[in-house]
Coordinates of C-alpha atoms and ligand atoms in Angstrom, one line a residue:
M1 CA 53.4 -4.4 8.8
F2 CA 50.6 -3.5 6.7
S3 CA 50.9 -1.6 3.5
K4 CA 49.8 2.2 3.4
E5 CA 47.1 1.3 0.9
L6 CA 45.7 -1.4 3.1
L7 CA 45.6 0.8 6.0
A8 CA 43.7 3.4 4.1
I9 CA 41.2 0.8 3.1
K10 CA 40.9 -0.3 6.7
K11 CA 40.2 3.4 7.9
E12 CA 37.5 3.7 5.1
V13 CA 35.9 0.4 6.0
L14 CA 35.7 1.3 9.8
E15 CA 34.3 4.5 9.0
S16 CA 31.5 3.3 6.6
S17 CA 30.6 0.3 8.8
K18 CA 29.6 2.3 11.9
M19 CA 25.8 2.1 11.3
Q20 CA 26.0 -1.7 10.9
F21 CA 28.1 -2.1 13.8
A22 CA 25.8 -0.1 16.0
Y23 CA 22.8 -2.5 14.8
I24 CA 24.9 -5.5 15.6
E25 CA 25.8 -4.3 19.0
E26 CA 21.9 -3.5 19.6
I27 CA 21.1 -7.1 18.7
A28 CA 23.9 -8.3 21.1
E29 CA 22.5 -6.3 23.9
R30 CA 19.0 -7.6 23.6
N31 CA 20.2 -11.3 23.3
T32 CA 22.4 -10.8 26.3
L33 CA 19.2 -9.6 28.3
K34 CA 17.4 -12.6 27.0
V35 CA 20.1 -14.9 28.4
L36 CA 20.3 -12.9 31.8
D37 CA 16.5 -13.1 32.2
A38 CA 16.6 -16.9 31.6
M39 CA 19.5 -17.3 33.9
R40 CA 17.5 -15.5 36.5
E41 CA 14.3 -17.4 35.9
C42 CA 16.3 -20.7 36.0
R43 CA 18.1 -19.5 39.2
V44 CA 21.7 -20.5 37.9
S45 CA 24.1 -20.6 40.8
D46 CA 27.5 -22.0 41.3
A47 CA 26.2 -25.3 42.5
H48 CA 25.5 -26.0 38.8
F49 CA 29.2 -25.6 37.7
N50 CA 30.4 -29.1 39.0
T51 CA 31.5 -32.0 37.2
T52 CA 30.1 -35.5 37.8
S53 CA 31.1 -38.9 37.0
G54 CA 29.6 -42.5 36.1
Y55 CA 26.0 -42.6 35.1
A56 CA 25.6 -39.2 36.7
Y57 CA 21.9 -39.7 37.4
D58 CA 20.3 -36.4 39.0
D59 CA 23.3 -34.1 37.6
I60 CA 21.6 -30.8 38.6
G61 CA 24.3 -28.9 36.5
R62 CA 23.4 -30.8 33.4
T63 CA 19.8 -30.5 33.9
K64 CA 20.0 -26.7 34.7
L65 CA 21.9 -26.1 31.5
E66 CA 19.5 -27.8 29.3
D67 CA 16.6 -25.8 31.0
L68 CA 18.5 -22.7 30.3
Y69 CA 19.0 -23.5 26.6
A70 CA 15.5 -24.5 26.3
K71 CA 14.4 -21.2 28.0
V72 CA 16.6 -18.9 25.7
F73 CA 15.7 -20.7 22.4
G74 CA 11.9 -20.7 23.3
A75 CA 11.8 -24.5 23.2
E76 CA 10.2 -26.9 25.2
R77 CA 13.2 -29.0 25.9
A78 CA 16.8 -29.3 25.0
L79 CA 19.8 -31.7 25.0
V80 CA 23.1 -29.9 25.7
R81 CA 25.9 -32.3 25.8
T82 CA 29.7 -32.7 25.6
Q83 CA 29.1 -36.0 24.5
F84 CA 28.1 -34.9 21.0
V85 CA 31.5 -34.9 19.2
S86 CA 30.5 -32.1 16.7
G87 CA 27.5 -30.2 15.2
T88 CA 27.1 -33.2 12.6
H89 CA 26.7 -35.6 15.5
A90 CA 24.0 -33.5 17.0
L91 CA 22.2 -33.1 13.7
A92 CA 22.5 -36.8 12.9
T93 CA 21.1 -37.6 16.2
V94 CA 18.0 -35.8 15.5
L95 CA 17.5 -37.5 12.0
F96 CA 18.3 -41.0 13.3
G97 CA 16.2 -40.3 16.5
I98 CA 13.1 -39.3 14.4
L99 CA 13.1 -41.0 11.1
R100 CA 12.2 -44.9 10.8
P101 CA 12.5 -47.1 7.6
G102 CA 10.2 -46.1 4.8
D103 CA 9.9 -42.4 6.0
A104 CA 10.7 -39.6 3.7
L105 CA 13.2 -36.7 4.3
V106 CA 13.2 -33.7 2.3
S107 CA 15.8 -30.8 2.1
L108 CA 14.3 -27.5 1.4
T109 CA 17.6 -25.6 1.1
G110 CA 19.0 -27.5 -1.9
K111 CA 22.1 -29.6 -1.3
P112 CA 22.8 -30.1 2.3
Y113 CA 26.2 -29.3 4.0
D114 CA 28.9 -31.7 3.0
T115 CA 29.0 -33.8 6.1
M116 CA 25.2 -34.1 6.1
Q117 CA 25.5 -35.6 2.7
T118 CA 27.3 -38.4 4.1
V119 CA 24.9 -38.8 6.9
I120 CA 22.0 -39.0 4.5
G121 CA 23.8 -41.1 2.0
Y122 CA 23.2 -38.4 -0.6
E123 CA 25.0 -39.9 -3.8
H124 CA 25.3 -43.3 -2.7
P125 CA 24.3 -45.1 0.6
S126 CA 27.3 -44.4 2.7
K127 CA 27.9 -46.9 5.4
G128 CA 25.5 -46.3 8.3
S129 CA 23.6 -43.5 6.4
L130 CA 19.9 -42.9 6.6
K131 CA 19.6 -44.2 3.1
E132 CA 21.1 -47.5 4.1
F133 CA 18.4 -47.6 6.9
G134 CA 15.7 -47.2 4.2
V135 CA 14.9 -43.3 4.5
S136 CA 14.2 -41.9 1.3
Y137 CA 15.5 -38.4 0.3
N138 CA 14.5 -35.6 -2.0
E139 CA 15.4 -32.0 -2.2
L140 CA 13.9 -28.6 -3.3
P141 CA 16.9 -26.7 -5.1
M142 CA 17.1 -23.0 -4.1
V143 CA 16.3 -20.4 -6.7
N144 CA 18.5 -17.4 -6.9
G145 CA 20.0 -18.3 -3.6
K146 CA 16.7 -18.2 -1.8
V147 CA 14.2 -21.0 -0.7
D148 CA 11.6 -21.7 -3.4
I149 CA 8.6 -21.1 -1.1
A150 CA 6.1 -21.9 -4.0
G151 CA 7.9 -25.2 -4.6
I152 CA 7.3 -26.6 -1.3
Q153 CA 4.0 -28.0 -2.0
R154 CA 5.6 -30.2 -4.8
V155 CA 8.2 -31.9 -2.5
V156 CA 6.5 -32.0 0.9
T157 CA 3.9 -34.8 0.7
K158 CA 1.7 -36.6 3.2
R159 CA 4.5 -39.2 3.6
T160 CA 7.2 -36.4 4.3
K161 CA 8.2 -36.9 8.0
V162 CA 11.0 -34.4 8.3
A163 CA 11.7 -31.2 6.2
A164 CA 15.4 -30.2 6.7
I165 CA 16.2 -26.5 6.7
Q166 CA 19.7 -25.4 6.7
R167 CA 20.0 -21.8 8.1
S168 CA 23.6 -21.1 7.2
R169 CA 25.2 -20.9 3.7
G170 CA 27.6 -23.9 4.3
Y171 CA 30.2 -24.1 1.6
S172 CA 28.1 -22.4 -0.9
M173 CA 27.4 -18.8 -2.2
R174 CA 23.6 -19.2 -1.3
S175 CA 22.1 -16.8 1.2
P176 CA 21.6 -17.8 4.9
L177 CA 18.2 -17.6 6.0
S178 CA 16.9 -14.9 8.0
I179 CA 14.3 -15.6 11.0
D180 CA 11.6 -14.0 8.9
A181 CA 12.4 -16.5 6.0
I182 CA 12.4 -19.5 8.3
R183 CA 8.9 -18.5 9.7
A184 CA 7.6 -18.2 6.1
I185 CA 9.1 -21.6 5.2
T186 CA 8.0 -23.5 8.2
E187 CA 4.5 -21.7 7.9
E188 CA 4.2 -23.1 4.2
V189 CA 5.4 -26.6 5.3
H190 CA 2.9 -26.8 8.1
R191 CA 0.1 -25.5 5.6
V192 CA 1.0 -28.4 3.3
N193 CA 1.4 -30.9 5.8
P194 CA 0.7 -30.0 9.5
K195 CA 2.5 -33.1 10.7
C196 CA 5.7 -32.5 8.8
I197 CA 8.6 -31.7 11.2
C198 CA 10.6 -28.8 10.4
F199 CA 14.1 -29.4 11.3
I200 CA 16.7 -26.5 11.3
D201 CA 20.4 -27.0 11.0
N202 CA 21.1 -24.0 13.0
C203 CA 25.0 -24.1 13.0
Y204 CA 26.5 -20.6 12.8
G205 CA 22.9 -19.0 13.3
E206 CA 22.6 -18.7 17.0
F207 CA 22.3 -15.2 18.4
V208 CA 22.6 -13.6 14.9
D209 CA 19.0 -12.3 15.2
V210 CA 16.9 -11.7 18.2
A211 CA 14.9 -14.7 17.7
E212 CA 15.8 -18.4 17.0
P213 CA 14.2 -20.9 14.5
T214 CA 12.4 -22.6 17.5
Q215 CA 10.8 -19.2 18.0
A216 CA 9.8 -18.9 14.3
G217 CA 7.8 -22.3 13.8
A218 CA 10.8 -24.8 13.7
D219 CA 9.8 -28.1 15.6
I220 CA 13.6 -28.9 16.5
M221 CA 16.9 -27.7 15.7
A222 CA 20.5 -28.6 16.3
G223 CA 23.9 -27.0 16.4
S224 CA 27.7 -27.1 17.7
L225 CA 29.1 -25.8 20.8
I226 CA 32.4 -24.9 19.3
K227 CA 30.4 -22.4 17.0
N228 CA 28.1 -19.7 18.2
P229 CA 26.4 -21.0 21.5
G230 CA 29.6 -22.1 23.2
G231 CA 30.7 -18.5 23.2
G232 CA 34.3 -19.5 22.4
I233 CA 34.5 -21.1 25.9
A234 CA 32.8 -24.5 25.5
P235 CA 35.6 -27.2 25.1
T236 CA 33.3 -29.4 22.7
G237 CA 29.8 -30.5 22.6
G238 CA 26.4 -29.9 20.6
Y239 CA 22.8 -29.1 21.4
I240 CA 19.4 -30.2 20.3
A241 CA 16.3 -28.0 21.1
G242 CA 12.6 -28.2 20.1
R243 CA 9.5 -29.9 21.0
A244 CA 9.5 -32.1 23.9
D245 CA 8.5 -35.4 22.2
L246 CA 11.1 -34.9 19.4
V247 CA 14.0 -34.2 21.6
E248 CA 13.0 -37.2 23.7
L249 CA 13.3 -39.3 20.4
A250 CA 16.8 -37.8 19.8
S251 CA 17.9 -38.5 23.5
Y252 CA 17.1 -42.2 22.8
R253 CA 19.5 -42.1 19.9
L254 CA 22.1 -40.2 21.9
T255 CA 22.2 -42.7 24.9
A256 CA 19.9 -45.8 24.4
P257 CA 16.1 -46.4 24.3
G258 CA 14.9 -46.0 27.9
M259 CA 17.8 -44.1 29.1
G260 CA 17.5 -40.9 27.1
D261 CA 18.6 -37.6 28.8
E262 CA 18.7 -39.1 32.2
L263 CA 22.2 -40.1 32.0
G264 CA 25.6 -38.6 30.9
A265 CA 28.3 -37.3 33.1
S266 CA 29.3 -33.5 33.0
L267 CA 32.9 -34.3 32.3
A268 CA 33.8 -30.8 31.2
N269 CA 33.6 -28.2 33.8
N270 CA 29.9 -27.2 33.4
R271 CA 30.8 -23.6 34.2
L272 CA 32.4 -23.4 30.7
L273 CA 29.1 -24.2 29.1
F274 CA 27.2 -21.7 31.2
Q275 CA 29.7 -19.0 31.0
G276 CA 30.2 -19.6 27.2
F277 CA 26.5 -19.4 26.7
F278 CA 26.3 -16.1 28.6
L279 CA 29.2 -14.7 26.4
A280 CA 27.8 -15.9 23.2
P281 CA 25.7 -12.8 22.3
H282 CA 28.8 -10.7 22.5
I283 CA 31.1 -13.0 20.9
V284 CA 28.7 -13.6 17.9
A285 CA 28.6 -9.8 17.6
Q286 CA 32.5 -9.6 17.4
A287 CA 32.4 -12.2 14.8
I288 CA 29.8 -10.5 12.8
K289 CA 31.7 -7.1 13.1
G290 CA 34.7 -8.8 11.7
A291 CA 32.9 -10.6 8.8
I292 CA 31.5 -7.1 7.8
F293 CA 35.0 -5.6 7.9
A294 CA 36.3 -8.6 5.7
A295 CA 33.5 -7.9 3.2
G296 CA 34.3 -4.2 3.2
V297 CA 38.0 -4.9 2.6
F298 CA 37.8 -7.5 0.0
S299 CA 35.1 -5.8 -2.0
R300 CA 37.3 -2.7 -2.2
L301 CA 40.1 -5.0 -3.3
G302 CA 37.8 -6.1 -6.2
Y303 CA 36.5 -9.5 -5.0
K304 CA 33.0 -10.9 -4.9
T305 CA 31.8 -11.0 -1.2
R306 CA 28.7 -12.8 0.1
P307 CA 27.1 -11.2 1.9
L308 CA 27.8 -7.8 0.5
P309 CA 29.3 -5.5 3.1
N310 CA 26.0 -3.9 3.8
E311 CA 23.6 -6.8 3.7
V312 CA 21.6 -8.0 6.7
R313 CA 23.2 -11.2 8.0
G314 CA 21.6 -14.6 8.8
D315 CA 24.8 -16.3 10.0
I316 CA 28.4 -15.3 10.9
I317 CA 29.9 -16.5 7.7
Q318 CA 31.8 -14.2 5.2
A319 CA 32.3 -15.9 1.9
I320 CA 34.8 -14.4 -0.5
E321 CA 35.3 -15.7 -4.2
L322 CA 39.1 -15.7 -4.4
G323 CA 39.3 -17.4 -7.9
S324 CA 42.4 -19.6 -7.5
A325 CA 43.7 -22.1 -5.4
E326 CA 46.9 -20.0 -4.8
K327 CA 44.8 -17.3 -3.5
L328 CA 42.7 -19.5 -1.2
I329 CA 45.8 -21.1 0.3
A330 CA 47.5 -17.5 0.6
F331 CA 44.2 -16.3 2.5
C332 CA 44.2 -19.2 4.9
S333 CA 48.2 -18.8 5.6
G334 CA 47.4 -15.0 6.3
I335 CA 44.8 -15.8 8.9
Q336 CA 47.1 -18.5 10.3
H337 CA 49.9 -16.1 10.7
Y338 CA 47.8 -13.8 12.8
S339 CA 46.5 -16.6 15.1
P340 CA 47.1 -16.9 18.8
V341 CA 47.9 -20.7 18.5
D342 CA 50.1 -22.6 15.7
S343 CA 50.8 -19.1 13.9
F344 CA 53.9 -20.6 12.8
A345 CA 52.2 -23.5 10.9
A346 CA 51.4 -23.4 7.3
P347 CA 47.9 -24.7 6.4
E348 CA 47.6 -27.3 3.7
P349 CA 44.6 -28.8 2.0
W350 CA 43.7 -32.3 3.2
D351 CA 41.0 -35.1 3.0
M352 CA 38.8 -34.3 6.0
P353 CA 36.4 -37.1 7.2
G354 CA 32.9 -36.6 6.0
Y355 CA 34.0 -34.2 3.3
T356 CA 34.0 -35.0 -0.6
D357 CA 36.6 -32.3 -1.8
Q358 CA 40.0 -31.6 -0.2
I359 CA 39.4 -28.9 2.4
I360 CA 42.0 -26.1 3.5
M361 CA 41.5 -24.8 6.9
A362 CA 43.3 -21.8 8.8
A363 CA 42.7 -22.6 12.5
G364 CA 45.0 -21.4 15.1
T365 CA 42.4 -21.9 17.8
F366 CA 42.6 -22.5 21.5
V367 CA 39.8 -25.2 21.1
Q368 CA 40.8 -27.4 18.2
G369 CA 38.7 -26.5 15.0
A370 CA 36.4 -24.0 16.9
S371 CA 35.1 -21.9 14.2
I372 CA 33.7 -19.4 16.8
E373 CA 37.3 -18.5 17.0
L374 CA 38.9 -16.6 14.0
S375 CA 39.1 -19.2 11.3
A376 CA 39.0 -19.5 7.4
D377 CA 38.4 -22.7 5.4
G378 CA 37.0 -23.7 1.9
P379 CA 37.1 -26.8 -0.4
L380 CA 39.7 -26.9 -3.2
R381 CA 37.3 -26.4 -6.1
A382 CA 36.3 -23.6 -8.3
P383 CA 35.6 -20.8 -7.8
Y384 CA 37.7 -21.1 -4.7
N385 CA 35.7 -19.4 -2.2
V386 CA 37.0 -19.0 1.2
Y387 CA 34.7 -19.0 4.2
L388 CA 35.8 -16.8 6.9
Q389 CA 34.1 -16.8 10.3
G390 CA 34.7 -16.3 13.9
G391 CA 36.8 -14.2 16.0
L392 CA 36.7 -13.9 19.8
T393 CA 37.6 -10.3 19.5
F394 CA 36.9 -7.7 16.8
E395 CA 40.5 -6.5 17.1
H396 CA 41.7 -10.0 16.2
A397 CA 39.3 -10.3 13.2
V398 CA 40.6 -6.8 11.9
L399 CA 44.2 -8.0 12.1
G400 CA 43.5 -11.4 10.7
V401 CA 41.6 -10.0 7.8
M402 CA 44.4 -7.4 7.0
G403 CA 46.9 -10.3 7.2
A404 CA 44.9 -12.3 4.7
A405 CA 44.5 -9.3 2.5
E406 CA 48.3 -8.7 2.3
A407 CA 48.9 -12.4 1.7
V408 CA 46.4 -12.7 -1.1
K409 CA 47.5 -9.4 -2.9
G410 CA 51.0 -10.7 -2.9
N411 CA 49.7 -14.1 -3.6
V412 CA 52.2 -15.4 -1.1
C413 CA 52.2 -17.7 1.9
V414 CA 53.4 -15.7 4.7
Ligands
LIG501 C1 29.5 -26.5 10.8 C2 28.3 -27.0 10.2 C3 27.8 -28.1 10.5 C4 28.4 -29.2 11.4 O1 29.6 -29.4 11.3 P1 30.8 -29.8 12.5 O2 32.0 -29.7 12.0 O3 30.4 -31.3 12.5 O4 30.2 -29.1 13.7 C5 26.6 -28.6 9.8 N1 26.0 -27.8 9.1 C6 26.4 -26.6 8.7 C7 25.6 -25.6 7.7 C8 27.6 -26.1 9.4 O5 28.1 -24.8 9.2

């Protein structure tokens, strides 16, 4: 049961969010139309839903799915595979596929997401990292949470092969990038060095706006299927989309030189990937409405939230500064308590592979670790921000946020 005080806040927040909800629903409808149009043009039918085995040459389902992704994302070509074990794997496949010893990589959004630091060999050349392979790395710090457009010409040189741009906030309070911001960044990069490849980490960004980075000047992008584009239904996987020559290079890293995208069995039921992609615009809207609700509730309770309740969104993440480890743990236990799976479990901080600080995660999800499902996580470091995302239904997001608010208020683990 929720307290009277909290129920009053809920009512107020639902009332004051109506205009934003209508705006989010409009985007979902436009993106649903975009997906439907592409499905018609691609002539998707149930013959494409079969699983295949072995080498899986001429897998019509796999090829159709990749055509569909490419069409919806306005890209020349796409790789959509359950063989990608995560978003990081898809992102790393792009970098290792394109970069060669002696090449230079620059991040234009400051410090990259935790797992990408390990891929790059950020602080020390981690085993198998880009740095170990002789790729140099540099970064342009963000200024007041925004990309320093004027500074791009200082870090992008004639030698810069790839400019990495992270759309979502990651574990930080910086702002996510809007599609307009991505367009301005890619224009400036290409003005300074027309050959520099703009590579977008699009995790958590798909279907948040009516265009994707590949429709705003990006050369290539990648993301996870257990986030936005899998629609909560894809069981695992990742995607890469962009210029045909670059996706081809990435495909040689995914499989082997010469093989590329022509092999790879559709082990999972392909229907799940098609249906998930069809549902994704709607599911993303559910998640964003949940995030807006969370921002409304927690800002009324006196916490700093990013984005603010009424800010335009560039990803599905809601960051809330909780201020103490106890509150971070309590928040996660509240979300866990209102999860459909493992609701009896108590989340605890742990040393996750690829991360530098301990991480706590609330994830009572049908697909393990799927953060398009309602989930919350954060590194155990000051100022103890929690990052809330997902929600397959808005109703679930509301209940989870209420549970988290109650737990944080009492500072107790439910
Ligand atoms: C989730 C995420 C990734 C990839 O994480 P995985 O857990 O490997 O899928 C990369 N970058 C950002 C910004 C992310 O949010």
